[in-house]
Amino acid sequence: MPERYQLVQTPARLELHDTHDLKVGAVYVDFVEGKAQHRRLFGGGKGQDIAKAIGLHKLKNPHVIDATAGLGRESFVLATLGCRVTLLERSPIVHALLADGLQRAQASDDEIVRTIAQRMTLHHADAHTGLAHCCAREPADVIYLDPMFPERHKTALVQKEMRFFHEVVGDDHDDEDLLEIACQYAKHRVTVKRPRHAPTLGGGKPAFVISGKAVRYDVYLGKATAQ
């Protein structure tokens, strides 16, 4: 991690600070309030594109592996919709932020948030090897991939978080390999989040696509069979 960034344990939570630019604010994970709470309450439920892309109209309470968990936002949405979610995160910094946010959610005074957080299991693992270990314990109905891509929105929050990921975590240079691996382990489908006009990973053709205004979900069929 570049020296300009520091993990700081505040009285409220674990935060990542940019010591060279204090005005941008801290990066942290919060599943209880803020955007997570707003999306939980007003996000559209199973009518959301991500719910359709995961296949919640066909699969009841599926086991989803979020193989590129990041700050865990999509994982929390999926857990809110009833999925059992296994989060894989290979960056020790991001994993630490996620673990802190998940622990606070599981200890929340809000019973609904606690119940949602209990559906989420976090592992510090690279998906290239972690998928095999996780699927050996419990096969994945769906594997979700959200590889890093340049963000066009220019809000200060997005700029802060994207700079954090590019400078602290690094770019995803192996996402095409990960798609191939994920298709081998998913029982039903692999769902890949992409910018709406970006090329598909590896140039392969998805089984179908669900497009929104800014992003789309490329859906590939899984090749694993039920145990």
mmCIF file of C-alpha atoms in Angstrom:
data_model
loop_
_atom_site.group_PDB
_atom_site.id
_atom_site.type_symbol
_atom_site.label_atom_id
_atom_site.label_comp_id
_atom_site.label_asym_id
_atom_site.label_seq_id
_atom_site.Cartn_x
_atom_site.Cartn_y
_atom_site.Cartn_z
ATOM 1 C CA MET A 1 0.000 0.000 0.000
ATOM 2 C CA PRO A 2 1.382 3.456 -0.858
ATOM 3 C CA GLU A 3 2.670 5.305 2.206
ATOM 4 C CA ARG A 4 0.151 8.106 1.670
ATOM 5 C CA TYR A 5 -2.668 5.751 2.768
ATOM 6 C CA GLN A 6 -3.197 4.658 6.364
ATOM 7 C CA LEU A 7 -5.717 2.408 8.063
ATOM 8 C CA VAL A 8 -7.117 4.238 11.078
ATOM 9 C CA GLN A 9 -9.294 2.738 13.798
ATOM 10 C CA THR A 10 -11.697 5.490 14.835
ATOM 11 C CA PRO A 11 -14.190 5.183 17.710
ATOM 12 C CA ALA A 12 -16.870 4.389 15.131
ATOM 13 C CA ARG A 13 -15.159 2.151 12.570
ATOM 14 C CA LEU A 14 -12.041 1.213 10.605
ATOM 15 C CA GLU A 15 -11.235 3.778 7.921
ATOM 16 C CA LEU A 16 -8.659 4.231 5.177
ATOM 17 C CA HIS A 17 -7.237 7.768 5.113
ATOM 18 C CA ASP A 18 -5.339 9.551 2.366
ATOM 19 C CA THR A 19 -2.767 11.488 4.379
ATOM 20 C CA HIS A 20 -1.802 13.606 1.357
ATOM 21 C CA ASP A 21 -5.319 14.858 0.724
ATOM 22 C CA LEU A 22 -7.404 15.052 3.886
ATOM 23 C CA LYS A 23 -10.238 16.853 2.105
ATOM 24 C CA VAL A 24 -11.383 13.754 0.189
ATOM 25 C CA GLY A 25 -12.548 11.977 3.324
ATOM 26 C CA ALA A 26 -12.142 8.393 4.415
ATOM 27 C CA VAL A 27 -13.016 5.109 2.701
ATOM 28 C CA TYR A 28 -14.931 2.653 4.886
ATOM 29 C CA VAL A 29 -17.656 0.010 4.761
ATOM 30 C CA ASP A 30 -21.083 0.748 6.238
ATOM 31 C CA PHE A 31 -23.949 -1.698 5.780
ATOM 32 C CA VAL A 32 -26.142 -0.068 8.433
ATOM 33 C CA GLU A 33 -26.707 3.491 7.237
ATOM 34 C CA GLY A 34 -26.055 5.707 4.224
ATOM 35 C CA LYS A 35 -26.298 4.283 0.714
ATOM 36 C CA ALA A 36 -26.703 0.694 1.909
ATOM 37 C CA GLN A 37 -29.708 1.621 3.997
ATOM 38 C CA HIS A 38 -31.262 3.710 1.215
ATOM 39 C CA ARG A 39 -30.887 0.940 -1.352
ATOM 40 C CA ARG A 40 -32.229 -1.646 1.086
ATOM 41 C CA LEU A 41 -35.345 0.431 1.659
ATOM 42 C CA PHE A 42 -35.896 1.961 -1.783
ATOM 43 C CA GLY A 43 -33.760 -0.014 -4.250
ATOM 44 C CA GLY A 44 -36.578 -1.880 -5.957
ATOM 45 C CA GLY A 45 -36.281 -5.339 -4.411
ATOM 46 C CA LYS A 46 -36.309 -8.241 -6.831
ATOM 47 C CA GLY A 47 -37.211 -5.868 -9.646
ATOM 48 C CA GLN A 48 -33.605 -4.618 -9.740
ATOM 49 C CA ASP A 49 -31.479 -5.576 -12.726
ATOM 50 C CA ILE A 50 -28.964 -7.348 -10.498
ATOM 51 C CA ALA A 51 -31.736 -9.563 -9.093
ATOM 52 C CA LYS A 52 -32.799 -10.506 -12.609
ATOM 53 C CA ALA A 53 -29.195 -11.150 -13.618
ATOM 54 C CA ILE A 54 -28.623 -13.422 -10.628
ATOM 55 C CA GLY A 55 -31.800 -15.314 -11.501
ATOM 56 C CA LEU A 56 -33.865 -14.731 -8.382
ATOM 57 C CA HIS A 57 -37.052 -15.290 -10.383
ATOM 58 C CA LYS A 58 -35.922 -18.915 -10.796
ATOM 59 C CA LEU A 59 -33.620 -19.617 -7.850
ATOM 60 C CA LYS A 60 -34.934 -19.477 -4.287
ATOM 61 C CA ASN A 61 -32.406 -18.234 -1.716
ATOM 62 C CA PRO A 62 -29.400 -19.289 -3.810
ATOM 63 C CA HIS A 63 -25.813 -19.524 -2.644
ATOM 64 C CA VAL A 64 -23.957 -16.739 -4.456
ATOM 65 C CA ILE A 65 -20.191 -16.303 -4.401
ATOM 66 C CA ASP A 66 -19.154 -12.688 -4.919
ATOM 67 C CA ALA A 67 -15.663 -13.458 -6.177
ATOM 68 C CA THR A 68 -14.564 -9.804 -6.408
ATOM 69 C CA ALA A 69 -16.239 -8.430 -3.301
ATOM 70 C CA GLY A 70 -14.670 -4.954 -3.175
ATOM 71 C CA LEU A 71 -16.527 -2.851 -0.622
ATOM 72 C CA GLY A 72 -19.338 -5.409 -0.495
ATOM 73 C CA ARG A 73 -22.195 -3.279 -1.775
ATOM 74 C CA GLU A 74 -23.600 -5.802 -4.248
ATOM 75 C CA SER A 75 -23.103 -8.593 -1.725
ATOM 76 C CA PHE A 76 -25.242 -6.728 0.782
ATOM 77 C CA VAL A 77 -27.934 -6.112 -1.849
ATOM 78 C CA LEU A 78 -28.009 -9.824 -2.708
ATOM 79 C CA ALA A 79 -28.152 -10.804 0.956
ATOM 80 C CA THR A 80 -31.001 -8.329 1.394
ATOM 81 C CA LEU A 81 -32.845 -10.197 -1.365
ATOM 82 C CA GLY A 82 -32.449 -13.509 0.473
ATOM 83 C CA CYS A 83 -29.243 -14.900 -1.053
ATOM 84 C CA ARG A 84 -26.613 -16.602 1.054
ATOM 85 C CA VAL A 85 -23.486 -14.767 -0.042
ATOM 86 C CA THR A 86 -19.853 -15.811 0.238
ATOM 87 C CA LEU A 87 -17.529 -12.844 -0.287
ATOM 88 C CA LEU A 88 -13.997 -13.368 -1.589
ATOM 89 C CA GLU A 89 -11.546 -10.461 -1.366
ATOM 90 C CA ARG A 90 -7.845 -10.817 -2.053
ATOM 91 C CA SER A 91 -6.655 -7.370 -0.926
ATOM 92 C CA PRO A 92 -5.767 -7.423 2.784
ATOM 93 C CA ILE A 93 -6.703 -3.737 3.076
ATOM 94 C CA VAL A 94 -10.130 -4.146 1.519
ATOM 95 C CA HIS A 95 -10.675 -7.365 3.475
ATOM 96 C CA ALA A 96 -9.970 -5.522 6.721
ATOM 97 C CA LEU A 97 -12.487 -2.794 5.836
ATOM 98 C CA LEU A 98 -15.066 -5.394 4.852
ATOM 99 C CA ALA A 99 -14.544 -7.431 8.017
ATOM 100 C CA ASP A 100 -15.028 -4.321 10.138
ATOM 101 C CA GLY A 101 -18.192 -3.305 8.298
ATOM 102 C CA LEU A 102 -19.635 -6.802 8.463
ATOM 103 C CA GLN A 103 -18.888 -7.125 12.164
ATOM 104 C CA ARG A 104 -20.655 -3.838 12.895
ATOM 105 C CA ALA A 105 -23.666 -4.919 10.820
ATOM 106 C CA GLN A 106 -23.883 -8.246 12.645
ATOM 107 C CA ALA A 107 -23.863 -6.362 15.968
ATOM 108 C CA SER A 108 -26.325 -3.678 14.829
ATOM 109 C CA ASP A 109 -29.324 -2.666 16.906
ATOM 110 C CA ASP A 110 -31.376 -3.115 13.728
ATOM 111 C CA GLU A 111 -32.629 -6.709 13.709
ATOM 112 C CA ILE A 112 -33.234 -6.648 9.959
ATOM 113 C CA VAL A 113 -29.653 -5.570 9.259
ATOM 114 C CA ARG A 114 -28.338 -8.254 11.624
ATOM 115 C CA THR A 115 -30.351 -10.918 9.811
ATOM 116 C CA ILE A 116 -29.070 -9.768 6.422
ATOM 117 C CA ALA A 117 -25.458 -9.650 7.628
ATOM 118 C CA GLN A 118 -25.738 -13.188 8.992
ATOM 119 C CA ARG A 119 -26.277 -14.383 5.411
ATOM 120 C CA MET A 120 -22.842 -13.006 4.464
ATOM 121 C CA THR A 121 -19.590 -14.926 4.964
ATOM 122 C CA LEU A 122 -16.271 -13.228 4.221
ATOM 123 C CA HIS A 123 -13.003 -14.914 3.213
ATOM 124 C CA HIS A 124 -9.596 -13.363 2.554
ATOM 125 C CA ALA A 125 -8.812 -15.234 -0.648
ATOM 126 C CA ASP A 126 -7.903 -14.802 -4.280
ATOM 127 C CA ALA A 127 -10.854 -16.031 -6.306
ATOM 128 C CA HIS A 128 -8.598 -17.966 -8.670
ATOM 129 C CA THR A 129 -7.876 -20.443 -5.881
ATOM 130 C CA GLY A 130 -10.618 -19.521 -3.405
ATOM 131 C CA LEU A 131 -13.461 -20.629 -5.667
ATOM 132 C CA ALA A 132 -12.284 -24.234 -5.551
ATOM 133 C CA HIS A 133 -12.124 -24.256 -1.751
ATOM 134 C CA CYS A 134 -15.490 -22.542 -1.306
ATOM 135 C CA CYS A 135 -17.286 -24.752 -3.820
ATOM 136 C CA ALA A 136 -15.839 -27.861 -2.208
ATOM 137 C CA ARG A 137 -17.636 -26.862 1.002
ATOM 138 C CA GLU A 138 -20.835 -25.689 -0.680
ATOM 139 C CA PRO A 139 -21.410 -25.536 -4.450
ATOM 140 C CA ALA A 140 -22.202 -22.098 -5.827
ATOM 141 C CA ASP A 141 -25.522 -21.649 -7.571
ATOM 142 C CA VAL A 142 -24.281 -18.344 -8.999
ATOM 143 C CA ILE A 143 -20.865 -16.687 -9.137
ATOM 144 C CA TYR A 144 -20.884 -12.906 -9.365
ATOM 145 C CA LEU A 145 -17.979 -10.952 -10.867
ATOM 146 C CA ASP A 146 -17.502 -7.192 -10.789
ATOM 147 C CA PRO A 147 -14.019 -6.571 -12.228
ATOM 148 C CA MET A 148 -12.613 -3.095 -11.830
ATOM 149 C CA PHE A 149 -13.249 -0.645 -14.640
ATOM 150 C CA PRO A 150 -12.797 3.102 -15.122
ATOM 151 C CA GLU A 151 -15.771 4.992 -13.729
ATOM 152 C CA ARG A 152 -17.193 7.824 -15.829
ATOM 153 C CA HIS A 153 -19.162 9.550 -13.090
ATOM 154 C CA LYS A 154 -17.199 12.489 -11.720
ATOM 155 C CA THR A 155 -18.569 12.844 -8.212
ATOM 156 C CA ALA A 156 -16.020 13.368 -5.470
ATOM 157 C CA LEU A 157 -17.047 10.118 -3.780
ATOM 158 C CA VAL A 158 -16.557 8.048 -6.923
ATOM 159 C CA GLN A 159 -13.229 9.714 -7.691
ATOM 160 C CA LYS A 160 -12.045 8.993 -4.149
ATOM 161 C CA GLU A 161 -13.020 5.336 -4.203
ATOM 162 C CA MET A 162 -11.754 4.671 -7.725
ATOM 163 C CA ARG A 163 -8.400 6.264 -6.894
ATOM 164 C CA PHE A 164 -8.265 4.121 -3.791
ATOM 165 C CA PHE A 165 -8.860 0.935 -5.760
ATOM 166 C CA HIS A 166 -6.408 1.780 -8.525
ATOM 167 C CA GLU A 167 -3.618 2.946 -6.210
ATOM 168 C CA VAL A 168 -4.095 0.605 -3.244
ATOM 169 C CA VAL A 169 -5.605 -2.506 -4.790
ATOM 170 C CA GLY A 170 -4.320 -2.301 -8.360
ATOM 171 C CA ASP A 171 -6.009 -3.130 -11.652
ATOM 172 C CA ASP A 172 -7.630 -6.445 -12.524
ATOM 173 C CA HIS A 173 -5.334 -7.895 -15.181
ATOM 174 C CA ASP A 174 -6.613 -11.440 -14.789
ATOM 175 C CA ASP A 175 -10.372 -10.998 -14.960
ATOM 176 C CA GLU A 176 -10.696 -12.930 -18.237
ATOM 177 C CA ASP A 177 -9.084 -15.983 -16.636
ATOM 178 C CA LEU A 178 -11.382 -15.599 -13.660
ATOM 179 C CA LEU A 179 -14.473 -15.711 -15.868
ATOM 180 C CA GLU A 180 -13.365 -19.043 -17.317
ATOM 181 C CA ILE A 181 -12.710 -20.451 -13.857
ATOM 182 C CA ALA A 182 -16.041 -19.173 -12.533
ATOM 183 C CA CYS A 183 -17.964 -20.858 -15.349
ATOM 184 C CA GLN A 184 -16.407 -24.185 -14.344
ATOM 185 C CA TYR A 185 -17.585 -23.878 -10.728
ATOM 186 C CA ALA A 186 -21.020 -22.237 -11.033
ATOM 187 C CA LYS A 187 -23.975 -24.619 -11.071
ATOM 188 C CA HIS A 188 -26.399 -22.294 -12.824
ATOM 189 C CA ARG A 189 -24.809 -19.069 -14.025
ATOM 190 C CA VAL A 190 -21.986 -16.544 -13.814
ATOM 191 C CA THR A 191 -23.077 -12.915 -13.761
ATOM 192 C CA VAL A 192 -20.561 -10.243 -14.779
ATOM 193 C CA LYS A 193 -21.132 -6.529 -14.179
ATOM 194 C CA ARG A 194 -19.763 -4.304 -16.954
ATOM 195 C CA PRO A 195 -20.029 -0.697 -18.103
ATOM 196 C CA ARG A 196 -22.894 -0.560 -20.581
ATOM 197 C CA HIS A 197 -20.700 -0.008 -23.655
ATOM 198 C CA ALA A 198 -17.628 -1.981 -22.566
ATOM 199 C CA PRO A 199 -16.523 -5.109 -24.438
ATOM 200 C CA THR A 200 -17.303 -8.482 -22.968
ATOM 201 C CA LEU A 201 -14.593 -10.210 -20.966
ATOM 202 C CA GLY A 202 -12.372 -12.173 -23.314
ATOM 203 C CA GLY A 203 -14.641 -11.413 -26.233
ATOM 204 C CA GLY A 204 -16.888 -14.347 -25.391
ATOM 205 C CA LYS A 205 -20.618 -14.233 -26.021
ATOM 206 C CA PRO A 206 -22.844 -14.339 -22.927
ATOM 207 C CA ALA A 207 -26.026 -16.401 -22.884
ATOM 208 C CA PHE A 208 -27.981 -13.190 -22.397
ATOM 209 C CA VAL A 209 -27.534 -9.589 -21.258
ATOM 210 C CA ILE A 210 -29.516 -7.332 -18.943
ATOM 211 C CA SER A 211 -28.756 -3.676 -19.663
ATOM 212 C CA GLY A 212 -29.391 -0.617 -17.525
ATOM 213 C CA LYS A 213 -28.638 3.049 -18.085
ATOM 214 C CA ALA A 214 -25.016 2.945 -16.936
ATOM 215 C CA VAL A 215 -24.118 -0.727 -16.499
ATOM 216 C CA ARG A 216 -25.115 -4.080 -17.877
ATOM 217 C CA TYR A 217 -24.956 -7.654 -16.636
ATOM 218 C CA ASP A 218 -23.529 -10.331 -18.914
ATOM 219 C CA VAL A 219 -24.855 -13.746 -17.920
ATOM 220 C CA TYR A 220 -22.992 -16.967 -18.767
ATOM 221 C CA LEU A 221 -24.210 -20.473 -18.087
ATOM 222 C CA GLY A 222 -22.445 -22.417 -15.366
ATOM 223 C CA LYS A 223 -20.910 -25.796 -16.159
ATOM 224 C CA ALA A 224 -20.769 -27.430 -12.729
ATOM 225 C CA THR A 225 -23.300 -30.112 -11.896
ATOM 226 C CA ALA A 226 -25.078 -30.499 -8.598
ATOM 227 C CA GLN A 227 -23.295 -32.664 -6.096
#
